[in-house]
Amino acid sequence: MNSLQIDYPESLPAMLSLSAVEFEQEARMALAVKLFECGRLTSGQAAALVKLPRARFLLECPRWGVASVQWDAEELASEFLDLGRRPVS
């Protein structure tokens, strides 16, 4: 497996009120979420990058301002197409 090393100031985690381990996990999550948001990774691939179950990764996405489900306009339209035709109970 390949790895990526990013140098950061030793004081950075403390400035964010995080331990070094927490900061590094957040950095991995930020990378995974962004790549998922851009469509470069699937949710499963992004989850694997941060070593989380896929469902947990998807539940974390809104915390990062990213929708868990990414539908295009056609998919949205087809979901709501029948709303006007359904009987009201």
mmCIF file of C-alpha atoms in Angstrom:
data_model
loop_
_atom_site.group_PDB
_atom_site.id
_atom_site.type_symbol
_atom_site.label_atom_id
_atom_site.label_comp_id
_atom_site.label_asym_id
_atom_site.label_seq_id
_atom_site.Cartn_x
_atom_site.Cartn_y
_atom_site.Cartn_z
ATOM 1 C CA MET A 1 0.000 0.000 0.000
ATOM 2 C CA ASN A 2 1.209 3.510 -0.807
ATOM 3 C CA SER A 3 1.227 6.299 1.742
ATOM 4 C CA LEU A 4 1.113 10.068 1.643
ATOM 5 C CA GLN A 5 3.081 12.232 4.030
ATOM 6 C CA ILE A 6 2.026 15.779 4.765
ATOM 7 C CA ASP A 7 4.189 17.981 6.941
ATOM 8 C CA TYR A 8 2.334 20.273 9.320
ATOM 9 C CA PRO A 9 3.405 22.512 12.199
ATOM 10 C CA GLU A 10 3.572 20.684 15.508
ATOM 11 C CA SER A 11 1.302 23.334 17.038
ATOM 12 C CA LEU A 12 -1.510 22.905 14.470
ATOM 13 C CA PRO A 13 -3.465 20.111 16.217
ATOM 14 C CA ALA A 14 -3.407 22.021 19.514
ATOM 15 C CA MET A 15 -4.633 25.187 17.754
ATOM 16 C CA LEU A 16 -7.633 23.116 16.630
ATOM 17 C CA SER A 17 -8.075 21.542 20.088
ATOM 18 C CA LEU A 18 -7.199 18.124 18.703
ATOM 19 C CA SER A 19 -4.590 15.515 19.457
ATOM 20 C CA ALA A 20 -2.156 14.660 16.667
ATOM 21 C CA VAL A 21 -4.046 11.403 16.044
ATOM 22 C CA GLU A 22 -7.409 13.227 15.859
ATOM 23 C CA PHE A 23 -5.981 15.859 13.516
ATOM 24 C CA GLU A 24 -4.540 13.242 11.171
ATOM 25 C CA GLN A 25 -7.849 11.338 11.121
ATOM 26 C CA GLU A 26 -9.688 14.577 10.292
ATOM 27 C CA ALA A 27 -7.209 15.318 7.514
ATOM 28 C CA ARG A 28 -7.805 11.856 6.016
ATOM 29 C CA MET A 29 -11.561 12.355 6.330
ATOM 30 C CA ALA A 30 -11.379 15.778 4.660
ATOM 31 C CA LEU A 31 -9.482 14.266 1.736
ATOM 32 C CA ALA A 32 -11.892 11.333 1.407
ATOM 33 C CA VAL A 33 -14.999 13.538 1.616
ATOM 34 C CA LYS A 34 -13.684 15.970 -0.979
ATOM 35 C CA LEU A 35 -12.747 13.197 -3.416
ATOM 36 C CA PHE A 36 -16.201 11.649 -2.906
ATOM 37 C CA GLU A 37 -17.914 15.029 -3.399
ATOM 38 C CA CYS A 38 -16.013 15.581 -6.661
ATOM 39 C CA GLY A 39 -16.993 12.143 -7.909
ATOM 40 C CA ARG A 40 -13.396 10.929 -7.957
ATOM 41 C CA LEU A 41 -14.102 8.169 -5.388
ATOM 42 C CA THR A 42 -17.191 6.093 -4.676
ATOM 43 C CA SER A 43 -18.526 6.145 -1.143
ATOM 44 C CA GLY A 44 -17.038 2.693 -0.602
ATOM 45 C CA GLN A 45 -13.608 3.772 -1.822
ATOM 46 C CA ALA A 46 -13.723 6.924 0.317
ATOM 47 C CA ALA A 47 -14.801 4.899 3.359
ATOM 48 C CA ALA A 48 -11.918 2.485 2.810
ATOM 49 C CA LEU A 49 -9.504 5.429 2.642
ATOM 50 C CA VAL A 50 -10.504 6.470 6.175
ATOM 51 C CA LYS A 51 -10.983 2.881 7.386
ATOM 52 C CA LEU A 52 -14.674 3.353 8.190
ATOM 53 C CA PRO A 53 -17.673 1.234 7.269
ATOM 54 C CA ARG A 54 -19.413 2.729 4.218
ATOM 55 C CA ALA A 55 -22.607 3.498 6.171
ATOM 56 C CA ARG A 56 -20.634 5.382 8.836
ATOM 57 C CA PHE A 57 -18.785 7.369 6.156
ATOM 58 C CA LEU A 58 -22.095 8.352 4.523
ATOM 59 C CA LEU A 59 -23.519 9.402 7.899
ATOM 60 C CA GLU A 60 -20.450 11.620 8.464
ATOM 61 C CA CYS A 61 -20.704 13.410 5.093
ATOM 62 C CA PRO A 62 -23.300 16.017 6.165
ATOM 63 C CA ARG A 63 -21.009 17.026 9.036
ATOM 64 C CA TRP A 64 -18.568 18.061 6.320
ATOM 65 C CA GLY A 65 -21.236 19.877 4.286
ATOM 66 C CA VAL A 66 -21.456 17.117 1.675
ATOM 67 C CA ALA A 67 -24.622 15.274 0.698
ATOM 68 C CA SER A 68 -24.514 11.525 1.241
ATOM 69 C CA VAL A 69 -26.506 10.971 -1.938
ATOM 70 C CA GLN A 70 -25.653 12.773 -5.134
ATOM 71 C CA TRP A 71 -28.531 12.759 -7.592
ATOM 72 C CA ASP A 72 -28.573 14.547 -10.908
ATOM 73 C CA ALA A 73 -31.593 16.550 -12.123
ATOM 74 C CA GLU A 74 -33.027 13.627 -14.097
ATOM 75 C CA GLU A 75 -32.916 11.308 -11.062
ATOM 76 C CA LEU A 76 -34.602 13.935 -8.889
ATOM 77 C CA ALA A 77 -37.320 14.547 -11.467
ATOM 78 C CA SER A 78 -38.096 10.836 -11.742
ATOM 79 C CA GLU A 79 -38.382 10.537 -7.948
ATOM 80 C CA PHE A 80 -40.990 13.306 -7.790
ATOM 81 C CA LEU A 81 -42.805 12.560 -11.053
ATOM 82 C CA ASP A 82 -45.659 10.604 -9.467
ATOM 83 C CA LEU A 83 -46.237 12.924 -6.488
ATOM 84 C CA GLY A 84 -49.012 14.829 -8.249
ATOM 85 C CA ARG A 85 -50.790 11.611 -9.220
ATOM 86 C CA ARG A 86 -50.873 9.879 -5.822
ATOM 87 C CA PRO A 87 -54.192 9.883 -3.961
ATOM 88 C CA VAL A 88 -54.260 11.860 -0.745
ATOM 89 C CA SER A 89 -55.089 9.739 2.306
#
